[in-house]
Short mmCIF file of C-alpha atoms in Angstrom, two decimals:
data_model
loop_
_atom_site.label_atom_id
_atom_site.label_comp_id
_atom_site.label_asym_id
_atom_site.label_seq_id
_atom_site.Cartn_x
_atom_site.Cartn_y
_atom_site.Cartn_z
CA MET A 1 -60.10 11.47 -0.15
CA ARG A 2 -58.93 8.63 -2.37
CA ASN A 3 -60.38 10.56 -5.44
CA ARG A 4 -58.42 13.88 -4.60
CA GLN A 5 -55.12 11.71 -4.12
CA THR A 6 -55.71 10.15 -7.56
CA SER A 7 -56.32 13.45 -9.24
CA PHE A 8 -53.04 14.83 -7.61
CA ALA A 9 -51.08 11.92 -8.79
CA ALA A 10 -52.45 12.04 -12.26
CA LYS A 11 -51.69 15.74 -12.59
CA ALA A 12 -48.21 15.06 -11.05
CA ALA A 13 -47.45 12.05 -13.19
CA PRO A 14 -46.62 14.20 -16.47
CA PHE A 15 -43.97 16.16 -14.66
CA LEU A 16 -42.35 13.16 -13.06
CA LEU A 17 -42.40 11.51 -16.58
CA ALA A 18 -40.88 14.26 -18.35
CA ALA A 19 -38.14 14.49 -15.46
CA LEU A 20 -37.08 10.94 -16.07
CA VAL A 21 -37.02 11.12 -19.57
CA LEU A 22 -35.03 14.34 -19.76
CA SER A 23 -32.51 13.11 -17.07
CA GLY A 24 -31.34 10.65 -19.50
CA CYS A 25 -28.55 13.02 -20.78
CA ALA A 26 -25.66 14.32 -18.95
CA VAL A 27 -23.08 17.19 -19.98
CA GLY A 28 -19.44 16.85 -19.91
CA PRO A 29 -17.10 14.25 -21.50
CA ASN A 30 -17.40 10.71 -20.93
CA TYR A 31 -14.18 9.05 -19.63
CA HIS A 32 -12.13 7.14 -21.95
CA ARG A 33 -8.87 5.52 -20.82
CA PRO A 34 -5.63 7.48 -22.26
CA ALA A 35 -3.68 5.56 -24.81
CA VAL A 36 -0.38 4.70 -23.16
CA GLN A 37 2.61 3.47 -25.05
CA THR A 38 4.52 0.91 -22.99
CA PRO A 39 7.91 -0.38 -23.77
CA GLU A 40 8.36 -3.80 -25.33
CA ALA A 41 10.40 -5.18 -22.98
CA PHE A 42 11.62 -4.27 -19.20
CA HIS A 43 14.94 -2.37 -19.15
CA GLY A 44 17.46 -4.64 -17.34
CA PRO A 45 20.75 -6.29 -17.64
CA ASP A 46 19.39 -9.29 -19.65
CA GLN A 47 17.31 -7.24 -22.16
CA SER A 48 19.53 -7.82 -25.16
CA GLN A 49 19.17 -11.63 -24.38
CA GLN A 50 15.38 -11.50 -24.34
CA THR A 51 14.11 -13.27 -27.59
CA GLU A 52 10.49 -13.94 -26.61
CA PRO A 53 8.38 -12.02 -24.13
CA GLN A 54 7.78 -13.68 -20.67
CA THR A 55 3.91 -14.11 -19.93
CA ALA A 56 4.48 -15.44 -16.61
CA SER A 57 5.63 -13.15 -13.83
CA ILE A 58 6.77 -13.73 -10.02
CA ALA A 59 4.12 -11.03 -9.28
CA ASP A 60 1.42 -13.62 -10.11
CA LEU A 61 2.42 -15.56 -7.09
CA PRO A 62 0.77 -14.95 -3.67
CA TRP A 63 3.58 -13.81 -1.14
CA TRP A 64 3.50 -17.06 0.77
CA GLU A 65 4.92 -18.91 -2.44
CA VAL A 66 7.67 -16.30 -2.83
CA PHE A 67 8.92 -16.03 0.77
CA HIS A 68 9.23 -19.54 2.05
CA ASP A 69 10.22 -18.96 5.70
CA PRO A 70 7.43 -20.23 7.79
CA GLN A 71 8.26 -17.70 10.54
CA LEU A 72 8.32 -14.81 8.11
CA GLN A 73 4.93 -15.96 6.77
CA GLU A 74 3.42 -15.96 10.14
CA LEU A 75 4.73 -12.36 10.69
CA ILE A 76 3.19 -11.17 7.53
CA ARG A 77 -0.16 -12.70 8.65
CA THR A 78 0.05 -10.96 11.97
CA ALA A 79 0.82 -7.62 10.07
CA LEU A 80 -2.33 -7.92 7.83
CA LYS A 81 -4.38 -8.45 10.76
CA GLN A 82 -3.08 -5.87 13.23
CA ASN A 83 -1.19 -3.14 11.26
CA TYR A 84 -2.57 0.31 12.19
CA ASP A 85 -1.77 1.70 8.63
CA LEU A 86 -3.89 -0.83 7.10
CA GLN A 87 -6.66 -0.52 9.53
CA LEU A 88 -6.79 3.19 8.74
CA ALA A 89 -6.80 2.30 4.77
CA VAL A 90 -9.88 -0.02 5.64
CA GLU A 91 -11.68 2.80 7.38
CA ARG A 92 -10.96 5.29 4.60
CA VAL A 93 -12.62 2.80 2.23
CA ASN A 94 -15.73 2.71 4.34
CA THR A 95 -15.60 6.46 4.46
CA ALA A 96 -15.53 6.57 0.72
CA ARG A 97 -18.27 4.06 0.33
CA ALA A 98 -20.70 6.19 2.68
CA GLN A 99 -19.54 9.28 0.52
CA VAL A 100 -20.87 7.54 -2.56
CA GLY A 101 -24.27 6.84 -0.89
CA ILE A 102 -24.58 10.59 0.39
CA VAL A 103 -23.88 12.06 -3.09
CA ARG A 104 -26.05 9.35 -4.86
CA SER A 105 -29.02 10.47 -2.56
CA ASN A 106 -29.31 13.63 -4.61
CA GLU A 107 -30.77 11.64 -7.41
CA PHE A 108 -33.68 10.57 -5.50
CA PRO A 109 -36.70 12.56 -4.14
CA ILE A 110 -36.77 13.77 -0.61
CA VAL A 111 -39.95 12.77 1.12
CA SER A 112 -40.92 14.25 4.55
CA LEU A 113 -43.88 13.53 6.90
CA ASN A 114 -45.38 15.90 9.54
CA PRO A 115 -47.92 13.97 11.70
CA ASN A 116 -49.84 15.92 14.42
CA PHE A 117 -52.52 14.96 17.00
CA SER A 118 -54.61 17.42 18.78
CA GLY A 119 -57.68 17.21 20.88
CA GLY A 120 -59.40 18.73 23.93
CA LYS A 121 -62.56 20.38 25.10
CA THR A 122 -63.53 24.26 25.08
CA ASP A 123 -65.46 26.37 27.40
CA GLN A 124 -68.53 25.93 24.88
CA ASN A 125 -68.28 22.10 25.67
CA ILE A 126 -66.70 21.34 22.18
CA LYS A 127 -64.73 18.28 22.21
CA SER A 128 -62.39 17.47 19.36
CA ASN A 129 -59.72 14.57 18.60
CA VAL A 130 -58.19 15.28 15.28
CA PHE A 131 -54.99 13.38 13.75
CA GLN A 132 -53.43 15.30 10.83
CA LEU A 133 -50.87 13.99 8.49
CA ALA A 134 -48.95 16.25 6.10
CA GLY A 135 -46.30 15.10 3.52
CA ASP A 136 -43.83 17.10 1.28
CA VAL A 137 -41.85 15.76 -1.72
CA VAL A 138 -39.02 17.34 -3.28
CA PHE A 139 -37.20 16.31 -6.33
CA GLN A 140 -34.27 17.92 -8.07
CA VAL A 141 -34.37 17.00 -11.73
CA ASP A 142 -31.21 15.92 -12.80
CA LEU A 143 -31.70 17.21 -16.24
CA PHE A 144 -28.15 17.85 -17.24
CA GLY A 145 -26.46 15.04 -15.30
CA ARG A 146 -25.05 17.28 -12.64
CA TYR A 147 -25.79 14.71 -9.71
CA ARG A 148 -24.97 11.76 -11.91
CA ARG A 149 -21.65 13.07 -12.66
CA GLU A 150 -21.10 13.71 -8.81
CA THR A 151 -21.89 10.20 -8.13
CA GLU A 152 -19.61 8.95 -10.95
CA ALA A 153 -16.79 11.11 -9.36
CA ALA A 154 -17.46 9.68 -5.71
CA ARG A 155 -17.70 5.90 -7.03
CA ALA A 156 -14.10 6.76 -8.87
CA GLN A 157 -12.64 8.21 -5.58
CA LEU A 158 -14.16 5.01 -3.73
CA LEU A 159 -12.32 2.91 -6.32
CA GLY A 160 -9.23 4.85 -5.77
CA THR A 161 -9.42 4.53 -2.06
CA GLN A 162 -9.58 0.78 -2.46
CA ASP A 163 -6.60 0.85 -4.68
CA ALA A 164 -4.83 2.83 -2.05
CA GLN A 165 -5.67 0.09 0.46
CA GLN A 166 -4.08 -2.55 -1.87
CA THR A 167 -0.98 -0.30 -1.92
CA VAL A 168 -0.72 -0.28 1.73
CA ILE A 169 -1.07 -4.09 1.80
CA LEU A 170 1.71 -4.52 -0.90
CA THR A 171 4.08 -2.00 1.00
CA LEU A 172 3.27 -3.76 4.43
CA VAL A 173 4.08 -7.28 2.89
CA SER A 174 7.24 -5.78 1.41
CA ASP A 175 8.44 -4.01 4.53
CA VAL A 176 7.85 -6.96 6.75
CA ALA A 177 9.68 -9.10 4.32
CA SER A 178 12.75 -6.58 4.03
CA ASP A 179 13.05 -5.77 7.79
CA TYR A 180 13.08 -9.64 8.60
CA PHE A 181 15.76 -10.19 5.73
CA LEU A 182 17.79 -7.35 7.42
CA LEU A 183 17.40 -8.95 10.94
CA ARG A 184 18.54 -12.29 9.65
CA ASP A 185 21.56 -10.63 8.11
CA LEU A 186 22.31 -8.77 11.40
CA ASP A 187 22.02 -12.07 13.02
CA LEU A 188 24.60 -13.54 10.60
CA GLN A 189 27.07 -10.73 11.23
CA LEU A 190 26.68 -11.04 14.85
CA GLN A 191 27.49 -14.72 14.48
CA ILE A 192 30.56 -14.06 12.32
CA SER A 193 31.83 -11.38 14.95
CA LYS A 194 31.36 -13.90 17.86
CA GLU A 195 33.14 -16.72 15.78
CA THR A 196 35.97 -14.25 14.83
CA VAL A 197 36.38 -13.29 18.72
CA ARG A 198 36.67 -16.82 19.60
CA THR A 199 39.35 -17.63 16.85
CA GLN A 200 41.24 -14.56 17.77
CA GLU A 201 41.22 -15.39 21.53
CA ASP A 202 43.02 -18.63 20.47
CA SER A 203 45.54 -16.45 18.42
CA VAL A 204 46.23 -14.42 21.22
CA LYS A 205 46.86 -17.34 23.41
CA LEU A 206 49.21 -18.74 20.74
CA THR A 207 51.17 -15.44 20.42
CA LYS A 208 51.76 -15.35 24.24
CA LEU A 209 52.77 -18.98 24.61
CA ARG A 210 55.41 -18.33 21.71
CA LEU A 211 56.49 -15.08 23.69
CA GLN A 212 56.94 -17.24 26.90
CA HIS A 213 59.01 -19.87 24.99
CA GLY A 214 61.24 -17.15 23.55
CA VAL A 215 60.22 -17.57 19.73
CA GLY A 216 57.69 -14.73 19.63
CA THR A 217 57.51 -11.15 20.41
CA THR A 218 55.53 -8.47 22.40
CA LEU A 219 54.49 -7.20 19.18
CA ASP A 220 53.09 -10.31 17.91
CA VAL A 221 50.89 -10.34 20.98
CA LEU A 222 49.53 -6.76 20.48
CA GLN A 223 49.01 -7.29 16.87
CA ALA A 224 46.96 -10.61 17.57
CA ARG A 225 44.79 -8.55 19.92
CA GLN A 226 44.09 -5.84 17.09
CA VAL A 227 41.47 -8.12 15.15
CA LEU A 228 40.06 -9.26 18.57
CA ASP A 229 39.43 -5.75 19.59
CA VAL A 230 37.59 -4.92 16.33
CA ALA A 231 35.44 -7.86 16.52
CA ASN A 232 34.56 -7.04 19.99
CA ALA A 233 33.70 -3.63 19.25
CA GLN A 234 31.52 -4.81 16.26
CA ILE A 235 29.28 -6.96 18.60
CA PRO A 236 27.48 -4.34 20.78
CA ASP A 237 26.81 -2.16 17.34
CA LEU A 238 25.35 -5.15 15.84
CA GLU A 239 23.20 -5.85 18.88
CA ARG A 240 21.83 -2.45 18.81
CA GLN A 241 20.99 -2.81 15.08
CA ILE A 242 19.21 -6.01 15.85
CA GLY A 243 17.17 -4.56 18.66
CA GLN A 244 16.14 -1.61 16.60
CA THR A 245 15.05 -3.63 13.64
CA GLU A 246 13.15 -6.06 15.90
CA ASP A 247 11.25 -2.74 17.22
CA ALA A 248 10.60 -1.63 13.57
CA ILE A 249 9.22 -5.20 12.74
CA ASN A 250 6.93 -5.24 15.73
CA ILE A 251 5.72 -1.75 14.83
CA LEU A 252 4.71 -3.09 11.44
CA LEU A 253 2.90 -5.90 13.23
CA GLY A 254 0.90 -3.51 15.33
CA LYS A 255 2.70 -4.66 18.54
CA TYR A 256 4.73 -2.88 21.25
CA PRO A 257 8.54 -3.35 20.67
CA ASP A 258 9.38 -7.03 21.70
CA ASN A 259 11.73 -9.70 20.64
CA VAL A 260 11.06 -11.25 17.18
CA PRO A 261 10.90 -15.10 16.66
CA ARG A 262 13.43 -16.35 14.10
CA GLY A 263 12.99 -18.65 11.43
CA MET A 264 15.57 -20.06 8.85
CA PRO A 265 18.97 -18.33 9.07
CA LEU A 266 20.55 -16.86 6.09
CA SER A 267 23.34 -19.13 6.08
CA ILE A 268 25.11 -21.77 8.29
CA VAL A 269 29.00 -21.51 8.32
CA THR A 270 30.77 -24.86 8.20
CA PRO A 271 34.34 -25.80 7.97
CA GLU A 272 33.63 -26.41 4.21
CA GLY A 273 32.21 -23.10 3.70
CA TRP A 274 28.69 -21.25 3.87
CA THR A 275 25.54 -23.07 3.23
CA TRP A 276 22.67 -20.92 2.32
CA SER A 277 19.33 -21.71 3.63
CA GLU A 278 17.61 -20.90 0.31
CA THR A 279 18.79 -20.83 -3.21
CA LEU A 280 17.89 -17.78 -5.08
CA PRO A 281 17.63 -18.06 -8.91
CA PRO A 282 19.91 -15.60 -10.97
CA GLN A 283 16.92 -14.46 -12.89
CA LEU A 284 13.09 -14.22 -12.09
CA PRO A 285 10.21 -14.10 -14.89
CA THR A 286 8.82 -10.32 -15.27
CA GLY A 287 5.89 -10.93 -17.44
CA LEU A 288 4.75 -8.64 -20.19
CA PRO A 289 5.27 -4.85 -19.64
CA SER A 290 1.75 -4.15 -20.29
CA GLN A 291 0.59 -6.26 -17.57
CA LEU A 292 2.27 -4.01 -15.26
CA LEU A 293 -0.68 -1.39 -15.58
CA GLU A 294 -2.97 -3.81 -14.27
CA ARG A 295 -0.94 -5.26 -11.48
CA ARG A 296 0.14 -2.05 -9.75
CA PRO A 297 -2.50 -0.68 -7.50
CA ASP A 298 -0.80 2.82 -7.54
CA VAL A 299 -1.50 2.95 -11.32
CA HIS A 300 -5.05 1.94 -10.61
CA GLN A 301 -5.50 4.72 -8.13
CA ALA A 302 -4.00 7.30 -10.39
CA GLU A 303 -6.56 6.36 -13.12
CA GLN A 304 -9.34 6.41 -10.67
CA ASN A 305 -8.25 10.12 -9.91
CA LEU A 306 -8.39 10.80 -13.70
CA VAL A 307 -11.96 9.25 -13.77
CA ALA A 308 -13.09 11.47 -10.80
CA ALA A 309 -11.59 14.50 -12.31
CA ASN A 310 -13.12 13.98 -15.65
CA ALA A 311 -16.66 13.55 -14.16
CA ASN A 312 -16.12 16.88 -12.20
CA ILE A 313 -15.69 18.68 -15.54
CA GLY A 314 -19.38 17.62 -16.16
CA VAL A 315 -20.62 18.64 -12.83
CA ALA A 316 -19.08 22.24 -13.52
CA LYS A 317 -20.58 22.39 -16.89
CA ALA A 318 -24.02 21.46 -15.58
CA MET A 319 -23.90 24.50 -13.13
CA PHE A 320 -24.28 26.58 -16.36
CA PHE A 321 -27.90 25.06 -16.90
CA PRO A 322 -31.25 25.67 -15.03
CA GLN A 323 -31.76 23.70 -11.88
CA ILE A 324 -35.37 22.53 -12.04
CA SER A 325 -37.12 21.30 -8.90
CA LEU A 326 -40.60 19.55 -8.56
CA LEU A 327 -42.48 20.07 -5.12
CA GLY A 328 -45.50 18.43 -4.00
CA SER A 329 -47.44 18.54 -0.76
CA GLY A 330 -50.41 16.92 0.48
CA GLY A 331 -52.27 16.39 3.85
CA ALA A 332 -55.32 14.93 5.56
CA ALA A 333 -56.92 15.11 8.76
CA PHE A 334 -58.79 12.20 10.45
CA GLY A 335 -61.14 12.78 13.64
CA HIS A 336 -64.23 14.51 14.77
CA SER A 337 -65.43 17.51 16.85
CA GLN A 338 -68.51 16.78 19.22
CA PHE A 339 -70.96 19.63 19.92
CA ALA A 340 -74.19 19.51 21.62
CA GLY A 341 -74.59 15.60 20.75
CA SER A 342 -73.72 16.13 17.20
CA HIS A 343 -70.61 15.26 15.42
CA ILE A 344 -68.71 17.43 13.17
CA PRO A 345 -66.13 15.66 10.81
CA ALA A 346 -62.58 17.25 10.37
CA PRO A 347 -61.47 18.39 6.90
CA LEU A 348 -60.58 15.42 4.65
CA GLY A 349 -57.45 16.47 2.68
CA VAL A 350 -55.55 18.78 0.41
CA GLY A 351 -52.59 18.81 -2.14
CA THR A 352 -50.55 21.02 -4.12
CA TYR A 353 -47.72 20.65 -6.74
CA THR A 354 -45.17 23.06 -7.93
CA ALA A 355 -42.43 23.09 -10.60
CA ALA A 356 -39.75 25.65 -10.44
CA ALA A 357 -36.51 26.47 -12.25
CA THR A 358 -33.38 28.36 -11.50
CA GLN A 359 -31.12 29.77 -13.99
CA PRO A 360 -27.97 31.52 -13.15
CA ILE A 361 -27.56 35.03 -14.88
CA PHE A 362 -24.61 36.62 -13.24
CA GLU A 363 -22.12 34.96 -10.81
CA GLY A 364 -19.22 37.31 -11.18
CA GLY A 365 -17.12 34.62 -13.26
CA ALA A 366 -17.59 31.91 -10.43
CA LEU A 367 -19.07 29.32 -12.80
CA ARG A 368 -16.61 29.76 -15.49
CA ASN A 369 -13.72 29.80 -13.28
CA ASN A 370 -15.07 26.70 -11.62
CA LEU A 371 -15.01 25.07 -14.98
CA ARG A 372 -11.46 26.11 -15.73
CA TYR A 373 -10.58 24.63 -12.27
CA ALA A 374 -12.16 21.30 -13.03
CA LYS A 375 -10.43 21.17 -16.46
CA SER A 376 -7.14 22.00 -14.80
CA GLU A 377 -7.67 19.30 -12.14
CA GLU A 378 -8.38 16.81 -14.95
CA ARG A 379 -5.18 17.73 -16.62
CA GLN A 380 -3.11 17.41 -13.42
CA ALA A 381 -4.73 14.10 -12.90
CA LEU A 382 -3.81 12.88 -16.32
CA ILE A 383 -0.21 13.94 -15.75
CA GLY A 384 -0.15 12.10 -12.48
CA TYR A 385 -1.48 9.02 -14.34
CA GLN A 386 1.20 9.12 -16.84
CA GLN A 387 3.96 9.99 -14.24
CA THR A 388 2.93 7.09 -12.17
CA ILE A 389 3.12 4.69 -15.01
CA GLN A 390 6.69 5.97 -16.09
CA ARG A 391 7.74 5.55 -12.26
CA ALA A 392 6.26 1.99 -12.35
CA PHE A 393 8.87 1.27 -15.08
CA GLY A 394 11.48 2.85 -13.34
CA ASP A 395 10.92 0.85 -10.43
CA VAL A 396 10.95 -2.47 -12.26
CA SER A 397 14.08 -1.50 -14.08
CA ASP A 398 16.01 -0.57 -10.94
CA ALA A 399 14.85 -3.80 -9.36
CA LEU A 400 15.95 -6.01 -12.25
CA ILE A 401 19.13 -4.50 -12.48
CA GLY A 402 19.73 -4.49 -8.57
CA TYR A 403 18.92 -8.26 -8.27
CA ASP A 404 20.95 -9.32 -11.08
CA LYS A 405 24.01 -7.43 -9.99
CA TYR A 406 23.60 -8.37 -6.11
CA HIS A 407 23.61 -12.03 -7.16
CA VAL A 408 26.86 -11.57 -9.07
CA VAL A 409 28.46 -9.51 -6.21
CA ARG A 410 27.46 -12.20 -3.73
CA GLU A 411 29.01 -15.07 -5.81
CA ARG A 412 32.32 -13.22 -6.34
CA GLN A 413 32.32 -12.48 -2.58
CA GLU A 414 31.90 -16.14 -1.74
CA GLN A 415 34.87 -16.75 -3.77
CA SER A 416 36.81 -14.00 -2.02
CA VAL A 417 36.04 -15.51 1.49
CA LYS A 418 37.28 -18.76 0.17
CA ASP A 419 40.65 -17.46 -0.91
CA LEU A 420 41.09 -15.34 2.26
CA GLN A 421 40.28 -18.46 4.32
CA GLU A 422 42.97 -20.39 2.68
CA SER A 423 45.36 -17.48 3.24
CA VAL A 424 44.69 -17.31 6.91
CA ASN A 425 45.36 -20.85 7.26
CA VAL A 426 48.66 -20.82 5.07
CA SER A 427 49.82 -17.78 7.03
CA LEU A 428 49.20 -19.47 10.38
CA MET A 429 51.20 -22.56 9.24
CA ARG A 430 54.08 -20.37 8.20
CA TYR A 431 53.94 -18.37 11.55
CA ARG A 432 54.09 -21.57 13.36
CA GLY A 433 56.97 -22.71 11.41
CA GLY A 434 58.81 -19.44 12.00
CA THR A 435 59.07 -18.40 8.37
CA ALA A 436 56.53 -15.40 8.54
CA THR A 437 55.95 -12.66 10.96
CA TYR A 438 52.49 -12.30 12.68
CA LEU A 439 51.94 -9.12 10.57
CA ASP A 440 51.30 -11.53 7.55
CA VAL A 441 48.69 -13.48 9.91
CA LEU A 442 47.10 -10.24 11.12
CA ASP A 443 46.71 -8.90 7.57
CA SER A 444 44.97 -12.25 6.48
CA GLN A 445 42.80 -12.33 9.49
CA ARG A 446 41.60 -8.75 9.30
CA SER A 447 40.79 -9.09 5.54
CA LEU A 448 38.79 -12.29 6.10
CA PHE A 449 36.69 -10.78 8.98
CA SER A 450 35.79 -7.93 6.78
CA ALA A 451 35.14 -10.03 3.87
CA GLU A 452 32.70 -12.23 5.76
CA LEU A 453 30.83 -9.28 6.90
CA THR A 454 30.77 -8.10 3.33
CA LEU A 455 29.43 -11.50 2.09
CA ALA A 456 26.72 -11.30 4.82
CA GLN A 457 25.62 -7.95 3.58
CA ALA A 458 25.84 -9.15 -0.12
CA ARG A 459 23.45 -11.93 0.74
CA ASN A 460 21.10 -9.38 2.39
CA ASN A 461 21.21 -7.21 -0.69
CA GLU A 462 20.13 -10.28 -2.95
CA TYR A 463 17.19 -10.82 -0.69
CA GLN A 464 16.26 -7.06 -0.62
CA GLY A 465 16.40 -7.10 -4.31
CA LEU A 466 13.95 -10.06 -4.33
CA VAL A 467 11.57 -8.17 -2.42
CA GLN A 468 11.90 -4.94 -4.37
CA LEU A 469 11.57 -6.81 -7.78
CA TYR A 470 8.44 -8.63 -6.26
CA LYS A 471 6.83 -5.14 -4.92
CA SER A 472 7.78 -3.12 -8.11
CA LEU A 473 6.01 -5.66 -10.25
CA GLY A 474 3.02 -5.26 -8.25
CA GLY A 475 2.88 -8.67 -6.39
CA GLY A 476 2.00 -9.16 -2.90
CA TRP A 477 -1.26 -7.67 -2.31
CA LYS A 478 -3.83 -10.31 -3.54
#
């Protein structure tokens, strides 16, 4: 038995050795990253002032060093643990990893065993107990690299799926921060509206008192109520927006709609003016433009799509060549038969081996069109890669311009609020002194209320600009 197995292995060895030697080559193009010309500097409002490239970038900072509010940090941590989109992205990575194993299994032999045990006693008093073990080996020789190219494509798709997961993380962190800053802005607008209501109630009381003493008019009372009515109408709408924003945040956190705990307010309104909870610098470091390609996970994903498409060209080309299969089978029987007191041994073993080749002759143009399809997919992936890079630089440019201009708008709106507050104080003094009508006071108060709401929105826009710049530079997913 052992001699027969040795002889079978010796005869099959040359075929296996030849298969291993010949499988070292693979048809189709090897992947090389396309050359991409990136701008020397990011397009932004300060581009003309750039003298030296900034190697440091805000995107190099982890999100907890960019968003300092402890409550916001806790919300982001919860979202990273419980968000359903992120959980789906993780499972897609697991699926892609399993797919790599499935595809790679084609590069190895398939071995199967078929054990069988039989025994019994016949009418002629023949007793037998025989155990049979048969085995088959099938090996598809990857002579032209078809299966290796398929594995290369599957691995690229796995890496692309992992990059897609990082994109989900980046988007999730940015969305939670964006919605949280919007929530704090709505809280500030609600506070302004309630303060305006309290102030205008005092103004209504003043006009009524002056009417009772004969130094005011009914028109003064009605005009005083106008700003009060506008502020009162603003409150329920702001409360609606606050509730809906809380719902959006809880959905991102993987929770059912509920209240959202607050951290630091955007601003505290004092008699001396507004005090911001955090100072945002007018400019933030962006880093080298060439580094953007390494930070943005969507660029990584687009490149892995290109790698996979390039490998599929090799798969399509390999289909034109012969498919070689090596087959081997062997078996043995262990046991005996007993008849009239004598033992009859069972057959010991047998073995066979076969080599077969299949060459496509006529496929109705399927193979040729399959190659055309693969090449077209590769060109589409290349265009998509270039387009993703272009959009990445567009995102950064938009974010840089937006953050810079939002900062300027907020500073100028602060000055407008200060001026209007002084105008309200002066008009009230003149009204009490009888040198001005209440219409002057009404115009000043109405303008101040609108300006304060605009200032709150301008501060929120500044925070939103920070979030968008951080996201566009590829920060927040590490």
